[in-house]
Short mmCIF file of C-alpha atoms and ligand atoms in Angstrom, two decimals:
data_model
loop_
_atom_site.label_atom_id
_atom_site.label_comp_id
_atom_site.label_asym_id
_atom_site.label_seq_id
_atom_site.Cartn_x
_atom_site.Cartn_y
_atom_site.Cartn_z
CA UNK A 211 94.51 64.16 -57.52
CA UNK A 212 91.15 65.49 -58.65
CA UNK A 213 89.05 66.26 -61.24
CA UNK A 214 87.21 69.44 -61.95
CA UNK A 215 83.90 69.50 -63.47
CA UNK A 216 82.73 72.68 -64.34
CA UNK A 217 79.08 72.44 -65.33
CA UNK A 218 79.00 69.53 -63.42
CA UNK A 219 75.07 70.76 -61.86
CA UNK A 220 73.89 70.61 -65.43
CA UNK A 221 72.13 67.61 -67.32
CA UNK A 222 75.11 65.95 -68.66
CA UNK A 223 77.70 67.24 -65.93
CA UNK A 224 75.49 65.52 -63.04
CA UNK A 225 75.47 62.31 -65.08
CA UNK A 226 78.71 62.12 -65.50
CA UNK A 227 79.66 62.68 -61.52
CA UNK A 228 77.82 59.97 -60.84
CA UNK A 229 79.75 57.77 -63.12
CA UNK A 230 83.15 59.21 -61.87
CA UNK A 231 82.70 59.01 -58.19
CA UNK A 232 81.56 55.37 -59.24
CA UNK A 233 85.00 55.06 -60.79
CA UNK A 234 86.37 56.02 -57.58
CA UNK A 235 87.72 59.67 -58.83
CA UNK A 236 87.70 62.43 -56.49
CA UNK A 237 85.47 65.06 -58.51
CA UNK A 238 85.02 69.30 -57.82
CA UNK A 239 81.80 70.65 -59.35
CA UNK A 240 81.70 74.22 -60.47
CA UNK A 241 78.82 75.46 -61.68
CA UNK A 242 77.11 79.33 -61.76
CA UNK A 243 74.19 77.84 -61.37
CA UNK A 244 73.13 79.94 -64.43
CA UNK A 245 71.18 76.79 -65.77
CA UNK A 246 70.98 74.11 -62.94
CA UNK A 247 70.22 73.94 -59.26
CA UNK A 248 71.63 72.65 -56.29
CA UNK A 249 69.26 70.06 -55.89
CA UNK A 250 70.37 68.21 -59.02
CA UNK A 251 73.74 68.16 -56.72
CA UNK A 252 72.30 67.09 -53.77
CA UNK A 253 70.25 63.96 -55.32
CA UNK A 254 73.73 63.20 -57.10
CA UNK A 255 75.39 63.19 -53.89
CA UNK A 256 71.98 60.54 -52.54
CA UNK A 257 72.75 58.35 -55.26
CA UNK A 258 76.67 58.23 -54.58
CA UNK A 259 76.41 58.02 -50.94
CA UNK A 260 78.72 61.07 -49.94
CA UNK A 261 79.16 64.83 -50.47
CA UNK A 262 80.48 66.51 -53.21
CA UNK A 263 82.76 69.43 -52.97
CA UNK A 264 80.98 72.08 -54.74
CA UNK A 265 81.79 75.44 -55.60
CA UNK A 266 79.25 78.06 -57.25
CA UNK A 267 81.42 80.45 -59.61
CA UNK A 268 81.83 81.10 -62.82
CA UNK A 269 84.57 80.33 -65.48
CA UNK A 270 84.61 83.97 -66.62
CA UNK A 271 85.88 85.06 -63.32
CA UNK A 272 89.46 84.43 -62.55
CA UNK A 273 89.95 84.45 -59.00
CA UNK A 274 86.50 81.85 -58.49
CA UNK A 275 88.31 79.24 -60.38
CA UNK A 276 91.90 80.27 -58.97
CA UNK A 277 90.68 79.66 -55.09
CA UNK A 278 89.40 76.39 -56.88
CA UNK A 279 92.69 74.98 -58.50
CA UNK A 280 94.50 76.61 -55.23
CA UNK A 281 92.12 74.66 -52.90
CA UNK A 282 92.40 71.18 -54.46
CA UNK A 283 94.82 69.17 -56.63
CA UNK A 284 93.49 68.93 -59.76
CA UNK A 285 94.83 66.95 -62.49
CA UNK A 286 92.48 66.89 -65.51
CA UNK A 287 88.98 69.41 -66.30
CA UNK A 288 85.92 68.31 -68.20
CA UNK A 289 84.75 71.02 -69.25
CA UNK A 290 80.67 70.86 -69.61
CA UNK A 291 80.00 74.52 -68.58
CA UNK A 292 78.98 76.86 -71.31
CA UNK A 293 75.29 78.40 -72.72
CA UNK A 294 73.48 75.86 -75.25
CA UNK A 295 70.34 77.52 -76.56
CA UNK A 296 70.24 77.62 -80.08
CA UNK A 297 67.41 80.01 -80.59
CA UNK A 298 68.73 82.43 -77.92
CA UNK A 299 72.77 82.28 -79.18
CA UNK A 300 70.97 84.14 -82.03
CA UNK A 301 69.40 86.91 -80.23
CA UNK A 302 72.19 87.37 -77.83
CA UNK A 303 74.99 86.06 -79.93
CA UNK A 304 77.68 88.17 -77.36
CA UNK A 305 76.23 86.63 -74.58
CA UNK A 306 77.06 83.03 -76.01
CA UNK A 307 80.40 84.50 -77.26
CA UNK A 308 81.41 85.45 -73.77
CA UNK A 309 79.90 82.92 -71.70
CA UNK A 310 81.23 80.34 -73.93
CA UNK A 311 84.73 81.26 -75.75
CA UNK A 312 85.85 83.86 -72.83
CA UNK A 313 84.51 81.61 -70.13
CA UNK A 314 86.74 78.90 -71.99
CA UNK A 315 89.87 80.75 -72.70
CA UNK A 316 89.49 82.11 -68.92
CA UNK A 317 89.65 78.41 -67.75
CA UNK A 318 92.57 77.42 -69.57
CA UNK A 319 94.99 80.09 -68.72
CA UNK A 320 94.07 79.30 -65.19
CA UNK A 321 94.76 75.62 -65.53
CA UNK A 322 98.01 76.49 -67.18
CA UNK A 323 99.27 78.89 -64.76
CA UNK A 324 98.77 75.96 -62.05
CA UNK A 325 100.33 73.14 -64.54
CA UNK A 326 97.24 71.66 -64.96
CA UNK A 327 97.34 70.93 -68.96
CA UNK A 328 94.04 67.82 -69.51
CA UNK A 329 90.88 68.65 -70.73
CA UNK A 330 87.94 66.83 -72.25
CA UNK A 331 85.50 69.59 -73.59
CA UNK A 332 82.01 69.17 -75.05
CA UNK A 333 81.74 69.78 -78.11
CA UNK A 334 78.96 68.79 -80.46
CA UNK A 335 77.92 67.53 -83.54
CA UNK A 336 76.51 70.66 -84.79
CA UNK A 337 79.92 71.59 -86.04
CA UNK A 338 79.40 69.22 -89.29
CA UNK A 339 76.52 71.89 -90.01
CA UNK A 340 74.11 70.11 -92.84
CA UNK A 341 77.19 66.98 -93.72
CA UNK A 342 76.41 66.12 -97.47
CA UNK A 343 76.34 62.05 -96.65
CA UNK A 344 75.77 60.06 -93.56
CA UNK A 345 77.39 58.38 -91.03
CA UNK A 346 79.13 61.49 -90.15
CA UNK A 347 82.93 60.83 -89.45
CA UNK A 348 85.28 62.99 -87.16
CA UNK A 349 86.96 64.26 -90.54
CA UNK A 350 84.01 65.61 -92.33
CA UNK A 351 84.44 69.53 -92.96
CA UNK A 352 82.68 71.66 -90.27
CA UNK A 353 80.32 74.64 -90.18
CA UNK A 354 78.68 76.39 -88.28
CA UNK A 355 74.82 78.66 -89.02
CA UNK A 356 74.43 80.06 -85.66
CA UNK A 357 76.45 81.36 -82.44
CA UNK A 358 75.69 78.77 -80.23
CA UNK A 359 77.71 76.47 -82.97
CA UNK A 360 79.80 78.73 -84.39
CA UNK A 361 81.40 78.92 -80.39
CA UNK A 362 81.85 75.26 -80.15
CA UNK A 363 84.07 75.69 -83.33
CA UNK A 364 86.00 78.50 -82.10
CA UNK A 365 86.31 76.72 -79.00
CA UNK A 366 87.42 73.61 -80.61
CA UNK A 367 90.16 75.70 -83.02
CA UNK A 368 91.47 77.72 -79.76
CA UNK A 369 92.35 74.11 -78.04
CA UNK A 370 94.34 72.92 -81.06
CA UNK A 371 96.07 76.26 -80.77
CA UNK A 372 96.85 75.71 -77.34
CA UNK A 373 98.13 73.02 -77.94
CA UNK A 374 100.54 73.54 -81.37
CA UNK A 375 101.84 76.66 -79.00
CA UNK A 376 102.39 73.73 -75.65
CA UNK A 377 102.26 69.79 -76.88
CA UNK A 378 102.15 68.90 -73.22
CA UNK A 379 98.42 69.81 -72.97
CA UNK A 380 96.06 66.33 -73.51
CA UNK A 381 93.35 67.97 -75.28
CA UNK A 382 90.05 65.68 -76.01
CA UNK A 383 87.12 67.02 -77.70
CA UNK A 384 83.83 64.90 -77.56
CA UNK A 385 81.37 65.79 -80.14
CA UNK A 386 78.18 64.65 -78.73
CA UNK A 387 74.85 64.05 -81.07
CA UNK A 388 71.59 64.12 -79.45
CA UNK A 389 71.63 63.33 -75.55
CA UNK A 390 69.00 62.20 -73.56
CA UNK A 391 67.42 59.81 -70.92
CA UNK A 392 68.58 59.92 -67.29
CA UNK A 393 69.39 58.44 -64.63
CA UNK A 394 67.69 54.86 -64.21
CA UNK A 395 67.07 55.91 -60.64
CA UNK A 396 64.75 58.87 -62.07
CA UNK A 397 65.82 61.10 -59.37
CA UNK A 398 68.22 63.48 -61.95
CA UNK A 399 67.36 64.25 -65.66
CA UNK A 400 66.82 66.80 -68.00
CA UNK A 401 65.48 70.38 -66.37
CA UNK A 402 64.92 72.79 -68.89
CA UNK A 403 64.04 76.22 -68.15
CA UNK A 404 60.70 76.75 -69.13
CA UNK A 405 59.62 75.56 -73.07
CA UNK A 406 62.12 73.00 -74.24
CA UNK A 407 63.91 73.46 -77.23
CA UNK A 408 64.48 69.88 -77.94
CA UNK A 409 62.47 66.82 -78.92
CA UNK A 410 62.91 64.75 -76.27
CA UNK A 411 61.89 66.65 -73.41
CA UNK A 412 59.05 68.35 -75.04
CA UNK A 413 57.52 64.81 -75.85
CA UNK A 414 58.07 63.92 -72.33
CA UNK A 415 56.31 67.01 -70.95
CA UNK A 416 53.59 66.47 -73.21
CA UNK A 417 53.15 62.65 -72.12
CA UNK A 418 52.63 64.26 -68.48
CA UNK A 419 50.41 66.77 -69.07
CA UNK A 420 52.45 69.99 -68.73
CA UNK A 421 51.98 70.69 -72.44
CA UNK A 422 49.35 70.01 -74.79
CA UNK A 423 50.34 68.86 -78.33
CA UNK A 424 54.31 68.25 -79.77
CA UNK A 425 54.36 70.42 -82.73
CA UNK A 426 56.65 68.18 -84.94
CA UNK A 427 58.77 70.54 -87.19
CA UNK A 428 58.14 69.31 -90.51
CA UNK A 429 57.28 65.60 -92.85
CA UNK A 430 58.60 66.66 -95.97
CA UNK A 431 62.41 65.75 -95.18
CA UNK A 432 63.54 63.13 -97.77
CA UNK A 433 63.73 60.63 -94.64
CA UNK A 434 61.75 57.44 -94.14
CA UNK A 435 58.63 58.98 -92.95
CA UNK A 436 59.41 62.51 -93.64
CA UNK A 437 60.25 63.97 -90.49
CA UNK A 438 63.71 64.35 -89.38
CA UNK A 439 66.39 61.65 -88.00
CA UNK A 440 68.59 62.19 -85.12
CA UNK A 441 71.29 59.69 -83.44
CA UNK A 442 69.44 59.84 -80.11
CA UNK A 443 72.38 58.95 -77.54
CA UNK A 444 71.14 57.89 -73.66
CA UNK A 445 73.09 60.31 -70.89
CA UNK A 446 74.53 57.09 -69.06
CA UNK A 447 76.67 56.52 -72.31
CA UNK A 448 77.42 59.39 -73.30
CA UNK A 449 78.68 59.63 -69.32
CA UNK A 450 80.76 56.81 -69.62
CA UNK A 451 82.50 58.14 -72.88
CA UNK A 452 84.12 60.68 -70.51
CA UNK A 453 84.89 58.17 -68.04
CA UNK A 454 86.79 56.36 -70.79
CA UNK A 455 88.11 59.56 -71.87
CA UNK A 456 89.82 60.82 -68.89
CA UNK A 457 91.17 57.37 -68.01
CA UNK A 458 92.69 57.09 -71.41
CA UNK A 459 93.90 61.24 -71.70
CA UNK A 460 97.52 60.76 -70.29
CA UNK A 461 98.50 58.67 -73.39
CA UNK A 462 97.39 60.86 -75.70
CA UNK A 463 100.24 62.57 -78.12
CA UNK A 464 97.72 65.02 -80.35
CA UNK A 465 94.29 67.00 -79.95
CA UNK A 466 91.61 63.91 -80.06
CA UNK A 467 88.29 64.65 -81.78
CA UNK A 468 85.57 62.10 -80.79
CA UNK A 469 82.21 61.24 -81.70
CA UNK A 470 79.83 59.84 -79.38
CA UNK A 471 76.55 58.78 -80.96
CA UNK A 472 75.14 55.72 -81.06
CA UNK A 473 75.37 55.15 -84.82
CA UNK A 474 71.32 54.66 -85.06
CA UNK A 475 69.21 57.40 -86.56
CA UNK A 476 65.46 58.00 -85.67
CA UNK A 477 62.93 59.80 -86.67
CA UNK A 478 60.68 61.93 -84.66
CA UNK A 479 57.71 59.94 -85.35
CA UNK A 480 59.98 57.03 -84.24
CA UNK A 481 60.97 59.15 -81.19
CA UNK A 482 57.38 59.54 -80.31
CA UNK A 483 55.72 56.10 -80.85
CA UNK A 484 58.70 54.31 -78.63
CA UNK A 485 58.04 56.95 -75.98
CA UNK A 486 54.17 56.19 -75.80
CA UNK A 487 55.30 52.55 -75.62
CA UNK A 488 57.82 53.64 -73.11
CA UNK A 489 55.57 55.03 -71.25
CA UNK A 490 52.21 54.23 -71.53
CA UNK A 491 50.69 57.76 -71.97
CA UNK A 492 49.60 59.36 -76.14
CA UNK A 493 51.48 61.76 -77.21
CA UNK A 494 49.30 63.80 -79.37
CA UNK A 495 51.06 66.05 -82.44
CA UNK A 496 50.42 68.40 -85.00
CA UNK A 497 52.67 68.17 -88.08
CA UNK A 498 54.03 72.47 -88.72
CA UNK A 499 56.07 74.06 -90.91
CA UNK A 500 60.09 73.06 -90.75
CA UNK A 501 62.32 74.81 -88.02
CA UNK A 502 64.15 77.35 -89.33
CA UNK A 503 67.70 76.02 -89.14
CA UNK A 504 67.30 71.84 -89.22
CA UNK A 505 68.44 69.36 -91.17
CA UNK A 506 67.03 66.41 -92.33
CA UNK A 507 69.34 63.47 -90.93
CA UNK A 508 72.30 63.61 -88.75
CA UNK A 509 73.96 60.15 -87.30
CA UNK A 510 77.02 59.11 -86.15
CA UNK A 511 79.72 56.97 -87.34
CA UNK A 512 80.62 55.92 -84.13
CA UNK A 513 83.78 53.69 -84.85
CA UNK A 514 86.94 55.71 -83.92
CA UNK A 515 85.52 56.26 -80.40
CA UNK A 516 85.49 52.64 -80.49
CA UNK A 517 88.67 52.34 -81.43
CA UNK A 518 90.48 55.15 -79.25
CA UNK A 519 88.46 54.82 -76.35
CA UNK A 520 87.02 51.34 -76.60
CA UNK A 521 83.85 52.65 -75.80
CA UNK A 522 80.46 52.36 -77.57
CA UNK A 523 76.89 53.31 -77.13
CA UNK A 524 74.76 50.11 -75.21
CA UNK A 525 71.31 51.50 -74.48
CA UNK A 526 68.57 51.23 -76.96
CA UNK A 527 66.52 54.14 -77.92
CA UNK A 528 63.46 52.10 -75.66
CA UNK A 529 65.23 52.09 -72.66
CA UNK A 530 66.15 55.88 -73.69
CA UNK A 531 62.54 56.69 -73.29
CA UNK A 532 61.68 54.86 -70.50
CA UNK A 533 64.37 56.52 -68.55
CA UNK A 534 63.25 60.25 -69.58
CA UNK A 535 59.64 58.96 -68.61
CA UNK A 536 60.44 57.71 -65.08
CA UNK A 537 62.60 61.59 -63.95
CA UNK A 538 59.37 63.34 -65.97
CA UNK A 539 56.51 61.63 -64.24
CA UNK A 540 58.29 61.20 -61.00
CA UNK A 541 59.12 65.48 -61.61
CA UNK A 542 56.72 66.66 -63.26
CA UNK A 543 58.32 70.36 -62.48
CA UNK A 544 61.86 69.12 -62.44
CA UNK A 545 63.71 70.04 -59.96
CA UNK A 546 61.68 72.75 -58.17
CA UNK A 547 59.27 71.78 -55.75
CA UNK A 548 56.01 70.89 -56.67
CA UNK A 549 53.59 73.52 -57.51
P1 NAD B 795 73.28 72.27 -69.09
O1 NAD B 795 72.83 73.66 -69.35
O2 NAD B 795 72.35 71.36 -68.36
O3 NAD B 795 74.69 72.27 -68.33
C1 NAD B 795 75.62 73.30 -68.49
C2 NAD B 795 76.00 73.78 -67.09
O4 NAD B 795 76.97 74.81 -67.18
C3 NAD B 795 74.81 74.35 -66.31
O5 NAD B 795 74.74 73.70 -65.06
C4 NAD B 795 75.14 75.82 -66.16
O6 NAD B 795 74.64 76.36 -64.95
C5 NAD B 795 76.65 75.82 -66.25
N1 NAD B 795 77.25 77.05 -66.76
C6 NAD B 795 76.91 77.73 -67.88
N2 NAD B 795 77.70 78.81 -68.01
C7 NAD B 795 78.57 78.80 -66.97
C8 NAD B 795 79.61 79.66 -66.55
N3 NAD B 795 79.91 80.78 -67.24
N4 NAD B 795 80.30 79.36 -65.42
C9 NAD B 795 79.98 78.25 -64.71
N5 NAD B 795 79.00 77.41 -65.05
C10 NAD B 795 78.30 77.69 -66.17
O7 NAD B 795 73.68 71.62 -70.49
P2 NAD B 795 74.07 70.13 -70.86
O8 NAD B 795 73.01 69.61 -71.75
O9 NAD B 795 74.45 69.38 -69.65
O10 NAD B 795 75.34 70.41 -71.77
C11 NAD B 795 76.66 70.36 -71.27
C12 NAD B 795 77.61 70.77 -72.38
O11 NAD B 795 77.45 69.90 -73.48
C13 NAD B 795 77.38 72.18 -72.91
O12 NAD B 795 78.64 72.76 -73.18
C14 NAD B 795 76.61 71.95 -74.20
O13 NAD B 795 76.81 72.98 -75.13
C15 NAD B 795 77.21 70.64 -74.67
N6 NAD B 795 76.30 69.90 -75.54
C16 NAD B 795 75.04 69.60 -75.11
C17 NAD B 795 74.18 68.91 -75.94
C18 NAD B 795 72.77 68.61 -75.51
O14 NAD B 795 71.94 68.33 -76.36
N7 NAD B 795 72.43 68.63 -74.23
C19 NAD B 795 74.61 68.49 -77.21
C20 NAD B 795 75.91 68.78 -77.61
C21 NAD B 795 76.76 69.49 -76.76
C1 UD1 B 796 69.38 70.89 -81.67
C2 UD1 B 796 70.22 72.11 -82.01
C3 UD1 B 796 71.68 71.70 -82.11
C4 UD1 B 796 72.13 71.00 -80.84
C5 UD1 B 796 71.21 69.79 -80.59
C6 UD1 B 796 71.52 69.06 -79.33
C7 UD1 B 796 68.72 73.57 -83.31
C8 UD1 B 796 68.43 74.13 -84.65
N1 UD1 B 796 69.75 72.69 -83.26
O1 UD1 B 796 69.55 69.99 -82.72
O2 UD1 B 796 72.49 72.82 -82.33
O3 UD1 B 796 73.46 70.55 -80.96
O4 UD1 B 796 69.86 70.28 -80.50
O5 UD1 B 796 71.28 69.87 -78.23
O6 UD1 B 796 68.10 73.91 -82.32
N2 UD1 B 796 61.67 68.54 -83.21
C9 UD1 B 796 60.31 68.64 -83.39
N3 UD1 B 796 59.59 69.31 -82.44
C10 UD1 B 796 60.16 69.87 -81.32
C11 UD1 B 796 61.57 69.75 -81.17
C12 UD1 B 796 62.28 69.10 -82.14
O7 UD1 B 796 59.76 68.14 -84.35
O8 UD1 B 796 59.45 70.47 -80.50
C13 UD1 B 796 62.46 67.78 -84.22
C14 UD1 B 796 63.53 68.60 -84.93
O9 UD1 B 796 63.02 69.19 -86.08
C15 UD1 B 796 64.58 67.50 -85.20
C16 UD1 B 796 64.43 66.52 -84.03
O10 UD1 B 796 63.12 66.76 -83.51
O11 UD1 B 796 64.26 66.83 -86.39
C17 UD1 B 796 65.44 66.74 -82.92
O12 UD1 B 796 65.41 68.10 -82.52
P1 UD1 B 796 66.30 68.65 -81.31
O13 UD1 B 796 66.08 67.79 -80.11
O14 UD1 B 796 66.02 70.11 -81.15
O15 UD1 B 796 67.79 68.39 -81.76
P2 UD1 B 796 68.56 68.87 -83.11
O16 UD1 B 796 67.64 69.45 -84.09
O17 UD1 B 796 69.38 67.73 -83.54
#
């Protein structure tokens, strides 16, 4: 029996092999390659010690994941794979619409037509939109203000009809705050294709040298310092959350919707001082206008993952940084060669 990891090249899906081939699961990765390279699955395959089936397809395409599921025994999907560009889901909202929700509903009729009925999908905590109160709980309502988020929701309503129409399905969906950190070996992280969109990695290629100055979006949020407060979660926990979920999937009788955050909210000026600790470099910034789009403080209430899948975050938002440091400065051009 196997699992299938589509996405599995990307940031969080290459984590997250490493942890289940730890656990001793056989793992498939499928991946278009659309935002990842094959070197992120051959250092994966360094730090495990063996090879990897791999197969490059995509989940829109029928017959690439067919000759997948007719090829191997699989038993449960975790389903990373999917477009996650905020800025661009609004330029090319089909193209997120397609990729995403077709690419998704493609992958489950395939796994039903071969019987296989688990799947642990990422979903993420941009569904609560701007929540009125914090900690954010599973059951707060959900929105959605652009396509990228507005396909997780769809995505997340089309499992729960999937499975009111078949109970047998085991249906987990992992809503994941802010990820980042890698690997403690530094050899896989974060790769963004070229200007990241997110804190994290933008402070980390500023620290090296690739960029100049962060430009921190805003310090007139009603926060503690005025800029804006994330739940920062490190990769290596969120990784093990889907350890815990898979192993715990079979007993499952209803669509599980799971938070995985740390419970911890930081700033950006938080964010940025740990990481020149962290790291030892400055990280010079230049307070701009707000992004369109943010909100001022988004956290977890972690506790029902607790609960349900007796897991909880354990890395502190130092070792967070000093992980993203060690893959930046040891990459400084992530995965491609050195230029
Ligand atoms: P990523 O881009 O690094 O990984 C996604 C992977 O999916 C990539 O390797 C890409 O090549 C692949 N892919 C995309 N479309 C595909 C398709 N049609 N067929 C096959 N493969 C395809 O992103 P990530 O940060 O690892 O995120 C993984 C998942 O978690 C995504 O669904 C994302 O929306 C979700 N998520 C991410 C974050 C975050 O901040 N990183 C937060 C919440 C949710
Ligand atoms: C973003 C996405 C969200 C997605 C999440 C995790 C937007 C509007 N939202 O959320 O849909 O689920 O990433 O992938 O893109 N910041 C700066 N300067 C920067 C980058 C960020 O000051 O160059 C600030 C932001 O204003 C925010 C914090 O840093 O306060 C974190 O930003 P980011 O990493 O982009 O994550 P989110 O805003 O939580």
């Amino acid at each position: 029996m196997a699992i299938l990891v589509t996405g599995g090249a990307g940031y969080i899906g290459s984590h997250t092999v490493i942890l289940l081939k730890e656990m001793g699961q056989d793992i498939i990765i499928f991946d278009n390659l659309s935002n990842a390279s094959k070197e992120a699955i051959l250092r994966v395959e360094r730090i495990v010690g063996e090879s990897i089936p791999f197969v490059q397809g995509d989940i829109r395409n029928k017959d690439d994941l067919s000759s997948v599921f007719e090829q191997y025994d699989i038993d449960a999907v975790i389903h990373f794979a999917g477009l996650k560009a905020v800025g661009e889901s609004v330029s090319k909202p089909l193209k997120y619409y397609d990729n995403n929700i077709v690419g998704t509903i493609t992958l489950c009729e395939v796994m039903a037509k071969y019987q296989c009925k688990s799947i642990v999908f990422s979903s993420s905590a941009t569904v609560y939109g701007d929540p009125e109160t914090t900690p954010i709980k599973e059951d707060f309502p959900t929105s959605a203000t652009n396509p990228y988020g507005r396909s997780k929701l769809f995505i997340e309503e089309i499992l729960r009809d999937i499975y009111v129409s078949d109970t047998s399905w085991k249906i987990v969906l992992l809503r994941y705050f802010n990820p980042v950190g890698a690997h403690p070996s530094g050899t896989i992280g974060e790769d963004p294709l070229g200007l990241p969109n997110n804190l994290m990695p933008y402070i980390a290629q500023t620290a090296v040298g690739k960029l100049k100055t962060l430009n921190i979006f805003g310090d007139d949020y009603d926060t503690m310092d005025g800029t804006g407060v994330r739940d920062y979660i490190h990769v290596m926990d969120l990784a093990m959350g889907h350890v815990k979920a898979i192993e715990k999937i079979a007993q499952f009788t209803e669509v599980m919707t799971i938070n995985l955050g740390t419970g911890n909210g930081y700033s950006v000026l938080e964010m940025v001082k740990n990481f020149e600790k962290a790291s030892g470099k400055k990280v010079p910034y230049t307070i701009v206008p707000r992004r369109a789009g943010d909100i001022a403080t988004c956290y977890a209430d972690p506790s029902y993952a607790k609960e349900i899948l007796d897991w909880e975050a354990k890395k502190d938002v130092y070792t967070m940084c000093k992980d993203s440091w060690r893959w930046q400065s040891n990459n400084p051009n992530g995965y491609k060669e050195d230029v």
